[in-house]
mmCIF file of C-alpha atoms in Angstrom:
data_model
loop_
_atom_site.group_PDB
_atom_site.id
_atom_site.type_symbol
_atom_site.label_atom_id
_atom_site.label_comp_id
_atom_site.label_asym_id
_atom_site.label_seq_id
_atom_site.Cartn_x
_atom_site.Cartn_y
_atom_site.Cartn_z
ATOM 1 C CA GLN A 1 -3.642 41.064 -5.886
ATOM 2 C CA ILE A 2 -4.148 40.034 -2.818
ATOM 3 C CA THR A 3 -2.086 40.825 -0.013
ATOM 4 C CA LEU A 4 -2.601 39.851 3.883
ATOM 5 C CA LYS A 5 -0.073 40.658 7.118
ATOM 6 C CA GLU A 6 -0.528 40.070 10.648
ATOM 7 C CA SER A 7 0.395 42.424 13.932
ATOM 8 C CA GLY A 8 0.275 41.128 17.359
ATOM 9 C CA PRO A 9 2.541 40.828 20.326
ATOM 10 C CA THR A 10 5.393 38.708 19.341
ATOM 11 C CA LEU A 11 5.935 37.528 23.306
ATOM 12 C CA VAL A 12 3.048 37.423 25.853
ATOM 13 C CA LYS A 13 3.228 35.319 28.867
ATOM 14 C CA PRO A 14 1.369 32.210 30.182
ATOM 15 C CA THR A 15 -2.198 32.774 31.133
ATOM 16 C CA GLU A 16 -2.608 35.788 28.560
ATOM 17 C CA THR A 17 -5.030 36.451 25.794
ATOM 18 C CA LEU A 18 -3.337 36.608 22.548
ATOM 19 C CA THR A 19 -4.713 39.004 20.447
ATOM 20 C CA LEU A 20 -3.372 38.734 16.857
ATOM 21 C CA THR A 21 -4.722 41.250 13.282
ATOM 22 C CA CYS A 22 -4.595 40.391 9.398
ATOM 23 C CA SER A 23 -5.175 43.504 7.493
ATOM 24 C CA PHE A 24 -5.479 42.426 4.255
ATOM 25 C CA SER A 25 -5.977 44.008 0.071
ATOM 26 C CA GLY A 26 -6.673 42.357 -2.673
ATOM 27 C CA PHE A 27 -10.698 41.582 -1.907
ATOM 28 C CA SER A 28 -13.493 43.102 0.834
ATOM 29 C CA LEU A 29 -15.000 40.478 3.089
ATOM 30 C CA SER A 30 -18.432 41.546 2.811
ATOM 31 C CA THR A 31 -18.089 39.985 -1.142
ATOM 32 C CA ARG A 32 -20.213 36.301 -1.500
ATOM 33 C CA GLY A 33 -17.813 34.535 -0.500
ATOM 34 C CA MET A 34 -14.457 35.684 0.418
ATOM 35 C CA GLY A 35 -12.729 34.742 3.897
ATOM 36 C CA VAL A 36 -10.358 34.714 5.865
ATOM 37 C CA ALA A 37 -8.640 31.888 7.907
ATOM 38 C CA TRP A 38 -6.342 31.647 10.696
ATOM 39 C CA ILE A 39 -3.219 28.865 10.199
ATOM 40 C CA ARG A 40 -0.644 28.497 12.766
ATOM 41 C CA GLN A 41 2.719 26.247 12.657
ATOM 42 C CA PRO A 42 4.875 25.540 16.299
ATOM 43 C CA PRO A 43 8.942 25.792 15.495
ATOM 44 C CA GLY A 44 9.888 22.633 13.005
ATOM 45 C CA LYS A 45 6.448 21.134 13.468
ATOM 46 C CA ALA A 46 3.041 20.767 10.705
ATOM 47 C CA LEU A 47 0.558 23.409 10.491
ATOM 48 C CA GLU A 48 -2.072 23.433 12.432
ATOM 49 C CA TRP A 49 -6.036 25.309 10.527
ATOM 50 C CA LEU A 50 -7.550 27.587 13.992
ATOM 51 C CA ALA A 51 -9.783 29.731 12.229
ATOM 52 C CA LEU A 52 -12.018 30.980 9.955
ATOM 53 C CA ILE A 53 -14.872 34.211 8.741
ATOM 54 C CA TYR A 54 -16.744 34.493 6.105
ATOM 55 C CA TRP A 55 -18.560 36.925 4.131
ATOM 56 C CA ASP A 56 -21.800 36.615 5.841
ATOM 57 C CA ASP A 57 -19.987 36.461 9.455
ATOM 58 C CA ASP A 58 -20.207 32.965 9.727
ATOM 59 C CA LYS A 59 -17.667 31.886 12.311
ATOM 60 C CA ARG A 60 -15.584 28.288 11.919
ATOM 61 C CA TYR A 61 -13.456 27.084 15.026
ATOM 62 C CA SER A 62 -11.382 23.899 15.607
ATOM 63 C CA PRO A 63 -12.712 22.009 17.803
ATOM 64 C CA SER A 64 -9.586 21.234 19.696
ATOM 65 C CA LEU A 65 -9.216 24.548 20.758
ATOM 66 C CA LYS A 66 -12.686 25.768 20.004
ATOM 67 C CA SER A 67 -13.331 27.742 23.187
ATOM 68 C CA ARG A 68 -9.939 29.272 23.972
ATOM 69 C CA LEU A 69 -10.505 31.561 19.975
ATOM 70 C CA THR A 70 -12.837 34.031 19.040
ATOM 71 C CA ILE A 71 -12.869 34.923 15.462
ATOM 72 C CA THR A 72 -14.360 38.451 14.075
ATOM 73 C CA LYS A 73 -13.860 41.116 11.416
ATOM 74 C CA ASP A 74 -13.949 44.140 10.112
ATOM 75 C CA THR A 75 -15.304 45.366 7.302
ATOM 76 C CA SER A 76 -14.400 48.871 6.648
ATOM 77 C CA ARG A 77 -11.220 48.162 7.139
ATOM 78 C CA ASN A 78 -10.030 44.891 6.095
ATOM 79 C CA GLN A 79 -9.344 43.594 9.430
ATOM 80 C CA VAL A 80 -9.694 40.006 10.679
ATOM 81 C CA VAL A 81 -8.741 40.154 14.005
ATOM 82 C CA LEU A 82 -8.608 36.779 16.557
ATOM 83 C CA THR A 83 -7.907 36.569 19.852
ATOM 84 C CA MET A 84 -6.817 33.090 21.643
ATOM 85 C CA THR A 85 -7.175 32.829 25.329
ATOM 86 C CA ASN A 86 -5.503 31.834 28.474
ATOM 87 C CA MET A 87 -1.944 31.294 25.805
ATOM 88 C CA ASP A 88 0.484 28.364 26.996
ATOM 89 C CA PRO A 89 4.075 27.696 25.756
ATOM 90 C CA MET A 90 2.933 24.760 23.572
ATOM 91 C CA ASP A 91 1.304 27.789 21.466
ATOM 92 C CA THR A 92 4.577 29.224 20.776
ATOM 93 C CA ALA A 93 4.250 29.368 17.133
ATOM 94 C CA THR A 94 4.362 30.945 13.551
ATOM 95 C CA TYR A 95 0.879 32.239 12.834
ATOM 96 C CA HIS A 96 -0.588 32.842 9.488
ATOM 97 C CA CYS A 97 -4.010 34.535 8.647
ATOM 98 C CA ALA A 98 -5.192 33.493 4.530
ATOM 99 C CA HIS A 99 -7.252 34.019 1.794
ATOM 100 C CA THR A 100 -10.003 31.410 1.816
ATOM 101 C CA THR A 101 -13.217 31.123 -0.426
ATOM 102 C CA TRP A 102 -16.329 28.759 -0.040
ATOM 103 C CA GLU A 103 -15.429 25.892 -1.739
ATOM 104 C CA LEU A 104 -18.916 23.658 -0.193
ATOM 105 C CA LEU A 105 -16.173 22.753 2.864
ATOM 106 C CA SER A 106 -12.623 21.504 0.006
ATOM 107 C CA ASN A 107 -11.887 25.094 0.669
ATOM 108 C CA TRP A 108 -7.862 26.261 0.020
ATOM 109 C CA PHE A 109 -5.372 28.658 1.401
ATOM 110 C CA ASP A 110 -4.348 30.776 -0.429
ATOM 111 C CA PRO A 111 -2.325 33.496 -0.909
ATOM 112 C CA TRP A 112 -1.632 33.709 2.914
ATOM 113 C CA GLY A 113 0.774 36.121 5.558
ATOM 114 C CA PRO A 114 3.995 35.538 5.950
ATOM 115 C CA GLY A 115 3.172 34.940 9.611
ATOM 116 C CA MET A 116 4.238 36.135 12.868
ATOM 117 C CA LEU A 117 6.079 34.448 15.472
ATOM 118 C CA VAL A 118 4.938 34.139 18.275
ATOM 119 C CA THR A 119 6.275 33.179 21.676
ATOM 120 C CA VAL A 120 4.509 32.157 24.622
ATOM 121 C CA SER A 121 7.287 32.686 27.789
ATOM 122 C CA SER A 122 7.544 34.484 31.308
ATOM 123 C CA GLN B 1 -0.314 13.009 14.921
ATOM 124 C CA SER B 2 -2.665 14.204 11.720
ATOM 125 C CA VAL B 3 -6.186 13.411 10.645
ATOM 126 C CA LEU B 4 -3.925 13.124 7.482
ATOM 127 C CA THR B 5 -0.842 10.807 7.334
ATOM 128 C CA GLN B 6 2.396 11.610 5.455
ATOM 129 C CA PRO B 7 5.886 10.011 4.518
ATOM 130 C CA PRO B 8 8.094 12.676 7.132
ATOM 131 C CA SER B 9 11.254 12.869 4.673
ATOM 132 C CA VAL B 10 11.118 12.034 0.011
ATOM 133 C CA SER B 11 14.204 12.177 -1.554
ATOM 134 C CA GLY B 12 15.350 11.888 -5.454
ATOM 135 C CA ALA B 13 18.257 12.785 -7.761
ATOM 136 C CA PRO B 14 17.538 15.104 -10.528
ATOM 137 C CA GLY B 15 15.455 14.532 -12.756
ATOM 138 C CA GLN B 16 13.874 11.510 -11.868
ATOM 139 C CA ARG B 17 9.970 11.734 -10.007
ATOM 140 C CA VAL B 18 8.649 11.320 -6.385
ATOM 141 C CA ILE B 19 5.773 10.844 -5.800
ATOM 142 C CA ILE B 20 4.441 12.015 -1.991
ATOM 143 C CA SER B 21 1.353 10.583 -0.665
ATOM 144 C CA CYS B 22 -1.222 12.322 2.144
ATOM 145 C CA THR B 23 -3.577 8.722 3.732
ATOM 146 C CA GLY B 24 -6.717 10.139 4.913
ATOM 147 C CA GLY B 25 -10.174 8.232 5.857
ATOM 148 C CA THR B 26 -13.685 7.954 5.392
ATOM 149 C CA SER B 27 -14.530 11.666 7.186
ATOM 150 C CA ASN B 28 -12.255 13.753 4.696
ATOM 151 C CA ILE B 29 -11.159 11.882 1.555
ATOM 152 C CA TRP B 30 -13.089 9.518 0.865
ATOM 153 C CA ALA B 31 -15.952 11.297 1.709
ATOM 154 C CA GLY B 32 -15.963 14.017 -1.286
ATOM 155 C CA TYR B 33 -13.854 16.522 -0.238
ATOM 156 C CA ASP B 34 -11.011 17.951 -2.186
ATOM 157 C CA VAL B 35 -7.399 17.730 -1.559
ATOM 158 C CA HIS B 36 -5.051 20.536 -2.139
ATOM 159 C CA TRP B 37 -1.323 20.972 -1.647
ATOM 160 C CA TYR B 38 1.529 23.455 -0.429
ATOM 161 C CA GLN B 39 4.607 23.690 -0.590
ATOM 162 C CA GLN B 40 6.769 26.100 1.938
ATOM 163 C CA PHE B 41 11.077 27.079 2.060
ATOM 164 C CA PRO B 42 12.059 27.459 5.091
ATOM 165 C CA GLY B 43 11.496 30.575 6.869
ATOM 166 C CA ALA B 44 9.036 31.421 4.234
ATOM 167 C CA ALA B 45 4.556 31.110 4.738
ATOM 168 C CA PRO B 46 3.119 28.056 2.048
ATOM 169 C CA LYS B 47 2.239 29.145 -1.900
ATOM 170 C CA LEU B 48 -0.027 26.700 -3.154
ATOM 171 C CA LEU B 49 0.608 24.248 -5.427
ATOM 172 C CA ILE B 50 -2.134 22.188 -6.235
ATOM 173 C CA TYR B 51 -6.823 22.888 -5.536
ATOM 174 C CA GLY B 52 -8.773 20.901 -5.695
ATOM 175 C CA ASN B 53 -7.225 17.473 -6.198
ATOM 176 C CA ASN B 54 -5.254 18.482 -9.240
ATOM 177 C CA LYS B 55 -5.609 21.812 -10.267
ATOM 178 C CA ARG B 56 -2.260 23.723 -11.053
ATOM 179 C CA PRO B 57 -2.651 27.544 -10.082
ATOM 180 C CA SER B 58 -1.629 29.632 -12.424
ATOM 181 C CA GLY B 59 2.367 29.671 -12.622
ATOM 182 C CA VAL B 60 3.377 26.589 -10.867
ATOM 183 C CA PRO B 61 5.070 24.450 -13.481
ATOM 184 C CA ASP B 62 3.568 21.481 -14.782
ATOM 185 C CA ARG B 63 6.124 18.909 -14.045
ATOM 186 C CA PHE B 64 3.557 19.047 -10.497
ATOM 187 C CA SER B 65 0.756 17.429 -10.462
ATOM 188 C CA ALA B 66 -1.722 15.483 -8.076
ATOM 189 C CA SER B 67 -4.408 12.644 -8.240
ATOM 190 C CA LYS B 68 -6.951 11.259 -6.011
ATOM 191 C CA SER B 69 -8.718 8.329 -4.697
ATOM 192 C CA GLY B 70 -10.056 6.668 -1.891
ATOM 193 C CA THR B 71 -8.745 7.636 1.405
ATOM 194 C CA SER B 72 -5.637 8.578 -0.380
ATOM 195 C CA ALA B 73 -3.704 11.233 -2.426
ATOM 196 C CA SER B 74 -0.855 11.573 -4.043
ATOM 197 C CA LEU B 75 1.749 14.600 -5.436
ATOM 198 C CA ALA B 76 3.993 13.563 -7.941
ATOM 199 C CA ILE B 77 7.118 15.645 -8.987
ATOM 200 C CA THR B 78 9.679 14.622 -12.055
ATOM 201 C CA GLY B 79 12.172 15.518 -13.597
ATOM 202 C CA LEU B 80 13.136 16.956 -10.055
ATOM 203 C CA GLN B 81 15.068 20.494 -9.817
ATOM 204 C CA ALA B 82 17.138 21.205 -6.476
ATOM 205 C CA ASP B 83 14.733 24.298 -5.664
ATOM 206 C CA ASP B 84 12.086 21.156 -5.420
ATOM 207 C CA GLU B 85 14.019 20.875 -1.645
ATOM 208 C CA ALA B 86 10.792 21.808 0.347
ATOM 209 C CA ASP B 87 8.234 20.924 2.686
ATOM 210 C CA TYR B 88 5.173 19.648 1.273
ATOM 211 C CA TYR B 89 2.028 20.073 3.021
ATOM 212 C CA CYS B 90 -1.633 18.157 1.772
ATOM 213 C CA GLN B 91 -4.849 19.877 3.399
ATOM 214 C CA SER B 92 -8.963 18.857 3.284
ATOM 215 C CA TYR B 93 -11.907 18.995 4.809
ATOM 216 C CA ASP B 94 -12.512 16.667 7.847
ATOM 217 C CA SER B 95 -16.455 15.791 8.996
ATOM 218 C CA THR B 96 -15.772 14.024 12.048
ATOM 219 C CA LEU B 97 -18.991 14.280 13.679
ATOM 220 C CA SER B 98 -16.581 14.766 17.476
ATOM 221 C CA GLY B 99 -14.882 17.820 15.472
ATOM 222 C CA PRO B 100 -15.203 18.987 11.454
ATOM 223 C CA GLY B 101 -13.244 21.336 10.943
ATOM 224 C CA TRP B 102 -9.610 21.714 8.084
ATOM 225 C CA VAL B 103 -7.160 19.331 8.286
ATOM 226 C CA PHE B 104 -3.812 18.733 7.011
ATOM 227 C CA GLY B 105 -0.809 16.312 6.891
ATOM 228 C CA GLY B 106 2.323 16.134 8.906
ATOM 229 C CA GLY B 107 4.151 17.838 6.476
ATOM 230 C CA THR B 108 7.130 15.869 4.017
ATOM 231 C CA LYS B 109 10.236 17.455 3.865
ATOM 232 C CA LEU B 110 11.925 17.013 0.314
ATOM 233 C CA THR B 111 15.960 16.097 -0.529
ATOM 234 C CA VAL B 112 16.930 16.285 -3.373
ATOM 235 C CA LEU B 113 20.097 14.528 -3.747
#
């Protein structure tokens, strides 16, 4: 059974850098085909894909946020870390990590972590 | 503005059939990338409902079905039940030269009357 859980600060100030950790079990990011994605959802709004990292360290970023995002993995600790620089109140959202597999870009996300609400406010 | 367009809301009475559309374009659905669907209850994480255009994960009732044609996809729910009331999102991959990546629809709120 695959499970994921997000952790990190629930409140950050504008211009600060957000660091979120996804801790997972039930699969290994050293296994061919495995991946972890980050997806966010502002309150009352739609889902937005942010970043994805594969078993081979291939990294993909949302074009609109690419300059602010970094995704890394720690295979030995079964963790994926997302950093987002220069946080703005518009970045207030619930941040989810999700398991994915390499499917010739036709990836789906399953399962998802419960998510954590990150509020950006001074 | 989402790359994939969904109606903001749909509704139906218990037992009825509803369809949720997901309209894309030449750089995503029409280009051959699969469409996937998620169900999300308030305060909960999205749950995979349909993958690979029309496949149901284990445990998803066959009341849920989906299809894809041209630049669009659709999710059909038959025998509507009160606990189907949720938000539904479609998702695909967009290969636009200005910025490829995975994309979601704007979401559709299903109300069971």
